[in-house]
Amino acid sequence: MLEVQNLSMRFGGLLAVDQVSLDVNEREIVSIIGPNGAGKTTVFNCMSGFYKPTGGKILFQGQEVQGKPDYKISRLGMVRTFQHVRLFNNMTVVENLLVAQHRHLNTNLLAGLLKTPDYRERERKSLDRAAYWLNRVGLMDMANREAGNLAYGQQRRLEIARCMVTEPKLLMLDEPAAGLNPAETKDLNQLIVSLKEDYCVSVVLIEHDMSLVMDISDRINVINQGRPLASGTPEEIRQNDDVIKAYLGEA
Amino acid sequence: MAANNLKHALFCAVVTLVIAYPILGLNLEAQGINVTLEGADASTVISVLAAAVVVFLFQLFRDNILSVLKSVPSPLPKSQKEPMAENKRARIESWVLTGIVILALFWPFFVSRGAVDLATLVLIYIMLALGLNVVVGLAGLLDLGYVAFYAVGAYTFALLSQYAGVSFWVALPIGACLAALFGFTLGFPVLRLRGDYLAIVTLGFGEIIRILLNNWTSLTGGPNGVGGIPDPTLFGMEFGRRVKEEGNVSFHETFGIAYSGEHKVIFLYLIALVLAVFTALVIRRFMRMPVGRSWEALREDEIAARSLGMSRTAVKLSAFTIGAFFAGFAGTVFASKQGFISPESFVFLESAIILAIVVLGGMGSQIGVVLAAIAVTILPELAREFSEYRMLIFGAAMVLMMIWRPQGLMPVRRIHIELSKQE
Ligand SMILES: Nc1ncnc2c1ncn2[C@@H]1O[C@H](COP(=O)(O)OP(=O)(O)OP(=O)(O)O)[C@@H](O)[C@H]1O
Ligand SMILES: [Mg+2]
């Protein structure tokens, strides 16, 4: 469903991403790994429309999306999280989830002001959807807390829930396990697998936690210094000499 | 650190001297056709020097003074009280508010005309501040030219009545919509701007409108303003002693009561009250709707908001447009209350006062904004003897507020949302 072809991104003299290709099928978890500064986040930023790539193509469900504005790409069903959690900190947890559903609710202002039955119905649905996902990520008790006051692990989960209420087709997670303790990482592992199994989303995952990556990925792409280094199943990557060299070289 | 403070304090003192002495100390005396420069007399020189010394000492010990001020317990009540059950609290709150509105409905019949007049002004400021609260408090867009939309509303009514004989009730929606259109138009060029840049551009816009009104003499009468703006009518009944408009009847004759100038004042007050309540309710509703939430989301984190499919253009434009709409409302009422308007009424100071109300009240908080509007409008009237020091007191109050209670009188309380437990 997603095809990235020869994507390049240049910042002045720095070629941060160089001819990276990637494809993701329906209900698949594809990981992008690589040492720090390899250009993983930059690939995401190009895919989500945050940067306009300097070269290459991005096809989402057959449609070229490179260079489209970020909010339009997100409306197509490609939603992302951020390496540094970005919540609406002064809004409550539920409000964070309601904001994300603005499009399901978006009718004209008058319908909302007058509380037409149709509007109420949609509002109730979006509340239910929010409640469902809060339950799903175990944040129901925090519903009316301000998002900024949550513990780090909870914020990470809320960010994923906030993506899921938009009912995406493809979810891009940028280091979702960073800063989580082992128990939380285990929950995250199950959550991501269930997103694929139960909610039919494809996931593109950037992650440094190798056991998580090896455990849940269907395929893995390795990038080093902006260039694609290897790609294949976890088993193939584990045995790939180039990858071992790159990681050992870094260490 | 200490040396740094000393240098800074010396610098501030010198600046005080350099600024204060020429302004206060030098006088231009006209002697026949010549103008001579007179030096200051002794007392002025002494007070300027004293001021410099005060500035010097304050700056030198600034850190100590501020920390002492901070440690003084704030005279305002703490916001964290025992949390009450949310639905109970909400119910009590809505009862109390309804009670206050009902009181406000009957109150003008028992007080003096001057008080009612002042209360009308307060209500106009409440409308303005509630509208600006959308732009600054909720959407986080610092707008320093808000008074322009107020002016658009006021001038729309004034000019329509002068050239086309349009009545208050027809002009009210037109004024508000025209102001909204101006808000929308201003929204476009400033979409990409943020923070200081946005503030400067909106400030410029406010000035452009004022200067335009001042100089387009053929249409607006320039500095002379527009007069003879009619009062509102009640179903075709006029409140004047004699009926001005053909086809209207007069209020006191219809009801067979003696004419009194107070009727008109009270009627205007009631209109302002209804419109202010309407403004508050509509904006309150917006805050619970997707538009309102997206304003706040954009303020909180623009990148995250966009990554969730929110269009920055739509959200910002809606905030500007809706904010301006209510300023247009307020402007129409203002024009009707004054009967005469000129560009003098729409100077930057007005924008600053409205902004101060929003900040003092607690950005985004409606009740806080209403309280602050009352305080900022009424306190100067109560302390008329000190009217020369009005701005001074105002400034001092702002500084103290920022030290003691930077979140405003009544910081926003998040809306509590009950979720149905499922599964
Ligand atoms: N906006 C930008 N302007 C200039 N250079 C940038 C920009 N964004 C990223 N870079 C550079 O691109 C390179 C790749 O950065 P990127 O954030 O994509 O790495 P990463 O693989 O996500 O690393 P990490 O694992 O540390 O998150 C880095 O050298 C970075 O400095
Ligand atoms: Mg990164």
XYZ file of C-alpha atoms and ligand atoms in Angstrom:
706
model
C 0.000 0.000 0.000
C 2.949 2.306 0.567
C 5.822 2.545 -1.837
C 8.781 4.813 -1.323
C 11.056 4.983 -4.333
C 14.558 6.432 -4.260
C 13.700 9.041 -1.692
C 16.339 11.736 -1.191
C 16.445 14.681 1.128
C 19.175 17.264 1.050
C 19.716 19.933 3.680
C 22.144 22.398 2.130
C 25.321 20.398 1.736
C 24.102 17.449 3.749
C 22.434 14.567 1.990
C 20.484 13.286 4.971
C 18.569 10.680 2.994
C 20.025 9.207 -0.163
C 18.011 6.962 -2.490
C 16.065 5.159 0.186
C 13.336 2.809 -0.982
C 10.748 1.135 1.140
C 7.533 -0.706 0.610
C 4.821 -1.685 3.011
C 1.954 -4.060 2.342
C -1.424 -4.276 3.997
C -1.217 -5.475 7.600
C 2.522 -5.505 7.808
C 4.996 -4.164 10.310
C 8.058 -2.771 8.617
C 10.909 -1.396 10.698
C 13.539 1.137 9.847
C 16.692 0.828 11.883
C 20.082 2.435 11.748
C 22.598 4.213 13.940
C 21.906 7.687 15.347
C 21.746 10.351 12.708
C 21.212 7.809 9.955
C 18.251 9.759 8.591
C 15.379 7.647 9.877
C 13.346 10.533 11.270
C 14.020 12.487 8.116
C 12.469 9.670 6.074
C 9.368 9.953 8.280
C 9.309 13.705 7.937
C 9.290 13.322 4.157
C 6.637 10.632 4.217
C 4.344 12.610 6.493
C 4.700 15.725 4.365
C 6.610 17.632 6.957
C 9.524 18.077 4.575
C 9.302 18.260 0.835
C 11.710 15.573 -0.391
C 14.341 16.745 -2.860
C 14.082 13.560 -4.864
C 12.141 10.350 -5.283
C 8.541 9.306 -5.108
C 6.158 8.308 -2.362
C 3.080 6.384 -3.414
C 0.321 5.765 -0.925
C -2.406 3.480 -2.226
C -1.295 4.272 -5.725
C -1.421 8.009 -5.214
C 1.683 10.199 -5.326
C 1.904 12.093 -2.062
C 5.426 13.504 -2.007
C 5.386 17.243 -1.472
C 1.751 17.342 -0.378
C 1.079 19.362 2.765
C 1.220 17.340 5.974
C -2.416 17.729 6.942
C -3.581 16.409 3.577
C -1.371 13.343 3.844
C -2.683 12.663 7.311
C -6.232 12.882 5.998
C -5.423 10.118 3.519
C -4.832 7.820 6.454
C -1.082 8.070 7.075
C -0.572 9.243 10.626
C 2.589 9.494 12.678
C 3.908 9.863 16.181
C 6.971 11.876 17.087
C 10.351 10.941 18.441
C 9.803 13.523 21.177
C 6.204 13.093 22.285
C 4.004 15.894 21.043
C 0.760 16.031 22.952
C -1.510 18.992 23.554
C -0.162 19.325 27.050
C -2.649 21.748 28.545
C -5.635 19.867 27.276
C -7.067 16.834 28.982
C -6.479 13.306 27.823
C -9.988 12.984 26.345
C -9.688 16.340 24.653
C -6.505 15.134 22.995
C -8.471 12.265 21.520
C -11.419 14.454 20.547
C -9.202 16.970 18.790
C -7.831 14.205 16.648
C -11.331 13.305 15.502
C -12.183 16.771 14.314
C -12.797 15.432 10.847
C -15.336 12.867 11.916
C -17.123 15.661 13.686
C -16.522 18.421 11.256
C -19.834 19.766 10.177
C -20.778 23.359 9.830
C -20.673 25.574 12.871
C -24.411 26.047 12.946
C -25.113 22.335 13.401
C -22.828 22.356 16.411
C -24.243 25.558 17.857
C -27.784 24.296 17.564
C -26.880 20.763 18.628
C -28.785 19.132 15.811
C -29.543 15.432 16.324
C -27.077 14.535 13.623
C -24.364 16.508 15.373
C -25.140 14.922 18.734
C -24.957 11.495 17.200
C -21.511 12.167 15.786
C -20.359 13.714 19.021
C -21.482 10.658 20.936
C -19.682 8.407 18.473
C -16.445 10.289 18.843
C -16.741 10.164 22.633
C -17.289 6.437 22.428
C -14.309 6.030 20.174
C -12.205 8.038 22.610
C -13.437 5.937 25.521
C -12.712 2.762 23.618
C -9.126 3.710 22.925
C -8.552 4.990 26.429
C -9.605 1.598 27.679
C -7.438 -0.068 25.098
C -4.263 1.725 26.213
C -5.234 1.678 29.874
C -5.689 5.402 30.398
C -9.379 5.460 31.277
C -8.728 6.662 34.807
C -6.677 9.544 33.495
C -9.365 10.745 31.090
C -9.785 14.178 32.627
C -6.179 14.771 33.630
C -4.095 17.214 31.669
C -2.013 15.318 29.145
C 1.167 17.111 30.203
C 0.839 15.646 33.706
C 0.939 12.027 32.593
C 3.936 9.815 33.170
C 6.188 9.395 30.171
C 5.029 5.918 29.278
C 1.409 7.023 29.479
C 2.120 9.949 27.198
C 3.588 7.589 24.639
C 0.495 5.405 24.755
C -1.793 8.416 24.529
C 0.046 9.560 21.430
C -0.601 6.207 19.781
C -4.256 6.267 20.859
C -4.545 9.753 19.429
C -3.384 8.439 16.070
C -5.707 5.450 16.239
C -8.898 7.441 16.815
C -8.343 8.975 13.392
C -8.744 5.434 12.020
C -5.558 5.433 9.972
C -4.520 2.880 7.418
C -0.832 3.340 8.009
C 0.760 4.251 11.300
C 4.280 5.633 11.532
C 5.860 5.247 14.956
C 9.106 7.084 15.672
C 10.939 5.330 18.508
C 7.827 4.477 20.519
C 9.822 2.473 23.057
C 12.334 5.200 23.859
C 12.284 5.898 27.571
C 9.994 3.018 28.448
C 10.805 0.451 31.123
C 10.892 -3.266 30.194
C 7.326 -3.926 31.337
C 6.008 -0.997 29.338
C 8.009 -2.107 26.327
C 6.369 -5.494 26.561
C 2.910 -3.905 26.598
C 3.888 -1.776 23.652
C 5.023 -4.855 21.802
C 1.604 -6.438 22.269
C -0.187 -3.236 21.409
C 1.611 -2.812 18.106
C 0.992 -6.416 17.119
C -2.663 -6.031 17.982
C -2.917 -2.844 15.915
C -1.886 -4.924 12.959
C -3.901 -8.025 13.769
C -7.101 -6.519 15.134
C -7.337 -3.120 13.507
C -5.771 -3.883 10.139
C -3.283 -1.040 10.129
C 0.154 -1.272 8.642
C 2.929 0.009 10.831
C 6.226 1.609 9.936
C 8.421 1.513 12.985
C 11.631 3.324 13.804
C 13.205 1.791 16.848
C 16.549 1.285 18.550
C 15.328 -1.508 20.817
C 16.546 -4.489 18.800
C 14.650 -7.181 20.679
C 11.397 -5.329 20.028
C 12.259 -4.822 16.364
C 13.324 -8.418 15.805
C 10.279 -9.687 17.614
C 7.478 -7.918 15.813
C 8.780 -6.817 12.419
C 7.744 -8.610 9.270
C 10.543 -6.927 7.397
C 13.362 -4.606 8.342
C 15.149 -1.854 6.424
C 18.533 -0.744 7.608
C 19.801 2.735 6.773
C 23.291 3.978 7.434
C 24.338 7.574 6.878
C 21.297 8.208 4.763
C 21.903 5.266 2.437
C 20.002 1.987 2.419
C 22.261 -0.734 3.775
C 20.116 -3.842 3.779
C 16.564 -5.008 3.881
C 14.892 -8.295 4.573
C 13.270 -10.414 7.251
C 14.565 -10.161 10.815
C 16.425 -13.429 10.315
C 18.227 -12.157 7.216
C 19.114 -8.868 8.878
C 20.490 -10.615 11.927
C 22.923 -12.504 9.735
C 23.805 -9.716 7.341
C 27.497 -8.899 7.545
C 27.144 -5.282 6.488
C 24.641 -4.637 9.220
C 26.765 -6.274 11.858
C 29.726 -4.215 10.700
C 27.792 -0.954 10.746
C 26.483 -1.582 14.228
C 29.782 -2.832 15.569
C 31.558 0.058 13.906
C 29.259 2.437 15.649
C 29.761 0.723 18.987
C 26.651 38.835 39.575
C 26.819 41.825 41.932
C 29.015 43.801 39.567
C 26.651 42.992 36.780
C 23.713 44.283 38.794
C 25.582 47.466 39.633
C 26.371 48.140 36.018
C 22.800 47.454 34.992
C 21.428 49.656 37.781
C 23.743 52.532 36.845
C 22.688 52.220 33.246
C 18.998 52.301 34.162
C 19.487 55.340 36.367
C 21.298 57.197 33.591
C 18.549 56.313 31.132
C 16.001 57.637 33.603
C 17.906 60.909 33.848
C 18.377 61.231 30.118
C 14.709 60.639 29.436
C 13.145 62.424 32.388
C 15.187 65.590 32.444
C 14.414 66.894 28.945
C 10.768 65.887 29.189
C 10.029 67.226 32.632
C 12.795 69.730 33.121
C 12.922 71.747 29.923
C 10.119 74.103 29.115
C 9.454 75.958 25.932
C 8.339 79.476 26.776
C 6.706 81.648 24.183
C 7.869 85.254 24.403
C 6.207 87.179 21.647
C 7.176 85.437 18.473
C 10.279 83.803 19.898
C 10.411 80.555 21.722
C 12.987 80.219 24.449
C 14.119 77.172 26.285
C 13.762 77.466 30.019
C 15.756 75.314 32.401
C 14.019 73.376 35.110
C 13.310 74.853 38.505
C 14.932 73.349 41.550
C 12.071 71.152 42.665
C 11.764 69.426 39.292
C 15.489 68.783 39.189
C 15.346 67.316 42.660
C 12.448 65.030 41.850
C 14.090 63.863 38.630
C 17.250 63.091 40.584
C 15.211 61.329 43.244
C 13.509 59.235 40.593
C 16.890 58.252 39.174
C 18.083 57.246 42.631
C 14.942 55.170 43.180
C 15.426 53.446 39.836
C 19.069 52.831 40.701
C 18.273 51.307 44.085
C 15.447 49.208 42.708
C 17.558 47.790 39.919
C 20.455 47.177 42.275
C 18.332 45.142 44.669
C 15.891 43.922 42.112
C 16.424 40.244 42.761
C 15.925 40.678 46.503
C 12.837 42.841 46.068
C 11.220 40.479 43.614
C 11.899 37.465 45.781
C 10.375 39.256 48.782
C 7.320 40.147 46.692
C 7.016 36.574 45.562
C 7.229 35.220 49.073
C 4.434 37.531 50.255
C 1.419 35.285 50.137
C -0.833 36.301 47.316
C -3.894 38.216 48.552
C -6.022 36.381 46.040
C -7.687 33.132 47.009
C -5.902 29.985 46.010
C -7.392 28.194 43.079
C -6.788 24.700 44.400
C -9.660 24.044 46.754
C -11.211 20.768 47.711
C -12.247 19.223 44.432
C -15.998 18.846 44.302
C -17.791 16.200 42.328
C -17.604 17.478 38.789
C -21.253 17.283 37.821
C -22.346 18.848 41.107
C -19.898 21.676 40.641
C -21.073 22.277 37.096
C -24.695 22.374 38.235
C -24.007 24.863 41.034
C -21.981 26.972 38.670
C -24.741 27.187 36.085
C -27.321 28.053 38.782
C -25.130 30.815 40.164
C -24.490 32.223 36.698
C -28.182 32.181 35.808
C -28.905 33.934 39.097
C -26.367 36.630 38.327
C -27.827 37.212 34.879
C -31.348 37.533 36.323
C -30.082 39.964 38.946
C -28.360 41.918 36.198
C -31.679 42.092 34.343
C -33.523 43.830 37.187
C -30.696 45.732 38.741
C -30.826 48.853 36.489
C -34.342 49.732 37.665
C -33.059 50.504 41.132
C -29.887 52.437 40.519
C -28.819 55.761 39.112
C -28.604 56.536 35.450
C -24.846 56.991 35.638
C -24.391 53.533 37.079
C -26.447 51.958 34.313
C -24.468 53.854 31.725
C -21.224 52.600 33.194
C -22.592 49.071 33.346
C -23.393 49.259 29.634
C -19.790 50.181 28.979
C -18.667 47.253 31.108
C -20.856 44.939 29.036
C -19.349 46.285 25.827
C -15.884 45.559 27.186
C -17.024 42.109 28.212
C -18.112 41.406 24.640
C -14.826 42.708 23.296
C -12.746 40.761 25.760
C -14.679 37.545 25.176
C -14.104 37.947 21.456
C -10.411 38.684 21.849
C -10.178 35.754 24.211
C -10.931 33.490 21.260
C -8.011 34.873 19.297
C -5.445 35.349 22.056
C -6.532 33.046 24.847
C -7.742 30.060 22.895
C -5.955 30.189 19.561
C -2.832 31.780 21.036
C -2.537 34.412 18.306
C -1.326 37.680 19.793
C -3.540 40.308 18.175
C -2.704 43.913 19.026
C -5.038 45.480 16.509
C -8.307 44.082 17.760
C -9.784 47.545 18.128
C -9.898 47.765 14.332
C -12.799 45.313 14.216
C -14.551 47.225 16.971
C -14.153 50.332 14.813
C -15.480 48.532 11.759
C -18.619 47.559 13.668
C -19.142 51.040 15.062
C -18.510 52.847 11.787
C -20.672 50.426 9.844
C -23.660 51.372 11.938
C -22.773 55.073 12.027
C -22.339 55.349 8.266
C -25.269 53.122 7.365
C -27.545 55.193 9.547
C -26.170 58.440 8.173
C -26.307 57.545 4.487
C -29.073 54.969 4.336
C -31.101 55.540 7.473
C -30.556 51.966 8.578
C -31.759 51.136 12.094
C -29.806 49.547 14.918
C -31.318 46.116 14.532
C -30.490 45.889 10.848
C -27.032 47.322 11.358
C -26.157 44.940 14.173
C -25.731 41.807 12.038
C -24.300 43.795 9.143
C -21.703 45.420 11.398
C -20.752 42.123 12.957
C -20.493 40.361 9.602
C -18.466 43.160 8.068
C -16.099 43.072 11.037
C -15.872 39.296 10.589
C -15.028 39.839 6.927
C -12.234 42.191 7.954
C -11.025 39.577 10.410
C -11.005 36.996 7.676
C -9.128 39.318 5.320
C -6.531 40.145 7.929
C -6.204 36.463 8.687
C -4.786 35.669 5.262
C -1.580 37.688 5.247
C -0.745 36.802 8.837
C -1.288 33.051 8.548
C 2.381 32.253 8.547
C 3.329 34.703 11.236
C 3.711 33.836 14.857
C 4.351 35.581 18.145
C 6.052 38.944 17.882
C 5.702 39.191 14.120
C 1.999 38.576 14.291
C 1.684 41.164 17.052
C 3.447 43.811 14.969
C 1.386 43.170 11.846
C -1.932 43.231 13.692
C -0.825 46.377 15.477
C -0.150 47.926 12.087
C -3.522 46.809 10.815
C -5.264 48.473 13.747
C -3.457 51.704 13.020
C -4.237 51.512 9.297
C -7.947 51.312 10.001
C -7.807 54.195 12.451
C -5.761 56.388 10.127
C -8.036 55.516 7.242
C -11.062 56.592 9.260
C -9.237 59.752 10.212
C -8.298 60.738 6.687
C -11.152 59.573 4.535
C -12.931 62.765 5.400
C -15.468 62.651 2.601
C -16.928 59.405 3.875
C -16.211 59.272 7.579
C -16.012 62.929 8.468
C -12.399 62.418 9.508
C -11.477 63.568 12.995
C -14.877 65.208 13.352
C -16.439 61.791 13.514
C -20.010 60.812 12.771
C -22.857 62.005 14.935
C -26.582 61.621 15.186
C -26.432 57.854 15.420
C -29.933 56.668 16.305
C -30.833 54.771 19.441
C -32.167 51.272 19.158
C -35.908 50.860 18.948
C -38.141 48.272 20.569
C -40.473 46.881 17.905
C -40.655 50.267 16.257
C -41.011 52.180 19.502
C -38.562 55.011 20.014
C -37.263 56.089 23.353
C -36.824 59.785 22.607
C -39.264 62.430 23.795
C -40.390 62.966 20.239
C -40.554 60.429 17.452
C -37.833 61.055 14.884
C -38.501 58.395 12.315
C -41.631 58.337 10.248
C -43.873 55.401 11.115
C -42.449 54.849 14.595
C -44.269 55.518 17.822
C -42.759 56.554 21.082
C -42.310 54.180 23.953
C -43.711 56.327 26.748
C -46.848 57.227 24.837
C -47.579 53.643 23.876
C -47.504 52.541 27.463
C -49.038 55.735 28.770
C -46.201 56.444 31.169
C -44.356 59.691 31.737
C -41.339 60.287 29.571
C -38.076 59.618 31.262
C -34.578 59.754 29.855
C -33.775 56.697 31.896
C -35.829 54.370 29.764
C -33.430 54.694 26.909
C -30.380 54.106 29.063
C -31.899 51.044 30.646
C -33.017 49.706 27.295
C -29.519 50.044 25.884
C -28.152 48.333 28.952
C -30.543 45.454 28.495
C -29.593 45.089 24.840
C -25.924 45.063 25.796
C -26.652 42.513 28.496
C -28.488 40.208 26.132
C -25.754 40.505 23.524
C -23.014 39.915 26.088
C -24.777 36.814 27.385
C -25.299 35.678 23.817
C -21.595 36.208 23.077
C -20.575 34.281 26.173
C -22.907 31.391 25.425
C -21.930 31.097 21.778
C -18.230 31.153 22.546
C -18.750 28.722 25.412
C -20.434 26.395 22.971
C -17.599 26.825 20.478
C -15.138 25.811 23.173
C -16.925 22.485 23.462
C -17.020 21.967 19.721
C -14.337 20.747 17.326
C -13.546 24.308 16.217
C -12.808 25.411 19.747
C -10.662 22.384 20.449
C -8.726 22.857 17.256
C -7.975 26.486 18.239
C -6.462 25.220 21.431
C -4.668 22.366 19.729
C -3.028 24.769 17.315
C -1.941 26.927 20.237
C -0.563 23.935 22.096
C 1.374 22.307 19.294
C 1.003 23.350 15.702
C 3.083 20.509 14.301
C 1.113 17.837 16.120
C -2.158 19.477 15.124
C -1.183 19.429 11.482
C 0.019 15.855 11.681
C -3.540 14.977 12.721
C -4.987 16.508 9.601
C -5.790 19.972 10.869
C -5.401 22.741 8.365
C -3.630 25.693 9.897
C -5.328 28.035 7.452
C -8.852 27.003 8.382
C -8.244 27.026 12.105
C -6.510 30.389 12.277
C -8.955 32.051 9.931
C -11.909 30.787 11.939
C -10.437 32.185 15.145
C -9.782 35.579 13.573
C -13.186 35.700 11.929
C -15.180 34.720 14.974
C -13.208 37.017 17.262
C -13.757 39.923 14.898
C -17.459 39.130 14.596
C -18.044 39.811 18.273
C -15.942 42.952 18.169
C -18.304 44.151 15.439
C -21.221 43.416 17.745
C -19.665 45.444 20.506
C -18.862 48.254 18.092
C -22.462 48.579 16.954
C -23.697 48.788 20.539
C -20.993 51.297 21.357
C -21.937 53.555 18.440
C -25.548 53.465 19.511
C -24.722 54.200 23.125
C -22.478 57.151 22.330
C -24.568 58.575 19.504
C -21.325 59.984 18.180
C -18.088 58.274 17.228
C -14.728 59.433 15.989
C -11.383 57.746 15.371
C -10.367 58.917 18.860
C -12.378 56.060 20.335
C -10.372 53.428 18.511
C -6.787 54.136 19.411
C -4.191 51.519 20.246
C -4.767 52.062 23.957
C -8.171 50.416 23.573
C -6.582 47.305 22.077
C -4.110 47.302 24.923
C -6.864 47.563 27.529
C -8.863 44.737 25.987
C -5.742 42.609 25.831
C -4.974 43.474 29.445
C -8.464 42.305 30.395
C -7.875 38.972 28.703
C -4.483 38.506 30.331
C -5.660 39.611 33.772
C -8.698 37.385 33.578
C -6.694 34.316 32.724
C -6.172 33.443 29.092
C -8.983 31.329 27.772
C -11.123 31.566 30.897
C -14.508 33.160 30.304
C -15.494 33.908 33.882
C -12.070 35.344 34.560
C -12.350 37.586 31.532
C -15.758 38.858 32.645
C -14.450 39.638 36.140
C -11.397 41.382 34.744
C -13.545 43.437 32.379
C -15.624 44.606 35.309
C -12.568 45.424 37.379
C -10.686 47.219 34.647
C -13.678 49.360 33.650
C -15.116 50.173 37.049
C -12.075 50.645 39.261
C -10.857 53.755 37.419
C -14.336 55.247 37.792
C -14.422 54.573 41.525
C -11.010 56.077 41.995
C -11.644 59.228 40.065
C -9.467 61.337 42.358
C -6.545 59.265 41.197
C -7.469 59.457 37.560
C -4.119 61.020 36.710
C -2.426 57.963 38.075
C -4.755 55.581 36.299
C -2.171 54.237 33.917
C 0.366 54.022 36.712
C -1.948 51.973 38.903
C -2.909 49.895 35.916
C 0.714 49.123 35.126
C 1.523 48.332 38.731
C -1.468 45.996 38.934
C -0.288 44.177 35.815
C 3.230 43.748 37.175
C 1.982 42.478 40.531
C -0.408 40.094 38.821
C 2.388 38.679 36.720
C 4.450 38.068 39.841
C 1.728 36.629 42.031
C -0.634 35.033 39.649
C 0.717 34.735 36.133
C -2.147 32.454 35.161
C -4.692 35.286 35.660
C -7.548 35.906 38.085
C -9.412 32.774 37.136
C -7.222 30.364 35.248
C -9.049 28.131 32.811
C -10.532 25.053 34.258
C -10.570 22.242 31.760
C -13.972 21.053 30.719
C -14.771 17.798 32.431
C -15.995 15.168 30.021
C -17.894 12.195 31.325
C -17.184 9.045 29.360
C -19.512 6.119 29.355
C -17.686 3.155 30.800
C -17.843 0.304 28.376
C -16.722 -3.299 28.215
N 15.873 20.261 9.375
C 17.139 19.833 9.224
N 18.101 20.663 8.759
C 19.362 20.240 8.637
N 19.779 19.026 8.935
C 18.893 18.134 9.403
C 17.526 18.502 9.579
N 16.859 17.418 10.062
C 17.771 16.449 10.197
N 18.997 16.864 9.789
C 20.205 16.059 9.751
O 19.933 14.876 9.065
C 20.620 13.784 9.638
C 19.645 12.688 9.936
O 18.828 13.061 11.038
P 17.616 12.172 11.576
O 16.973 12.927 12.652
O 16.785 11.765 10.445
O 18.369 10.924 12.183
P 17.753 9.673 12.927
O 18.131 8.492 12.133
O 16.323 9.883 13.204
O 18.591 9.677 14.263
P 18.138 9.275 15.741
O 18.271 7.810 15.835
O 19.152 9.964 16.602
O 16.767 9.764 15.934
C 21.331 14.311 10.857
O 22.682 14.528 10.515
C 20.642 15.624 11.138
O 21.547 16.525 11.695
Mg 15.114 10.084 14.827
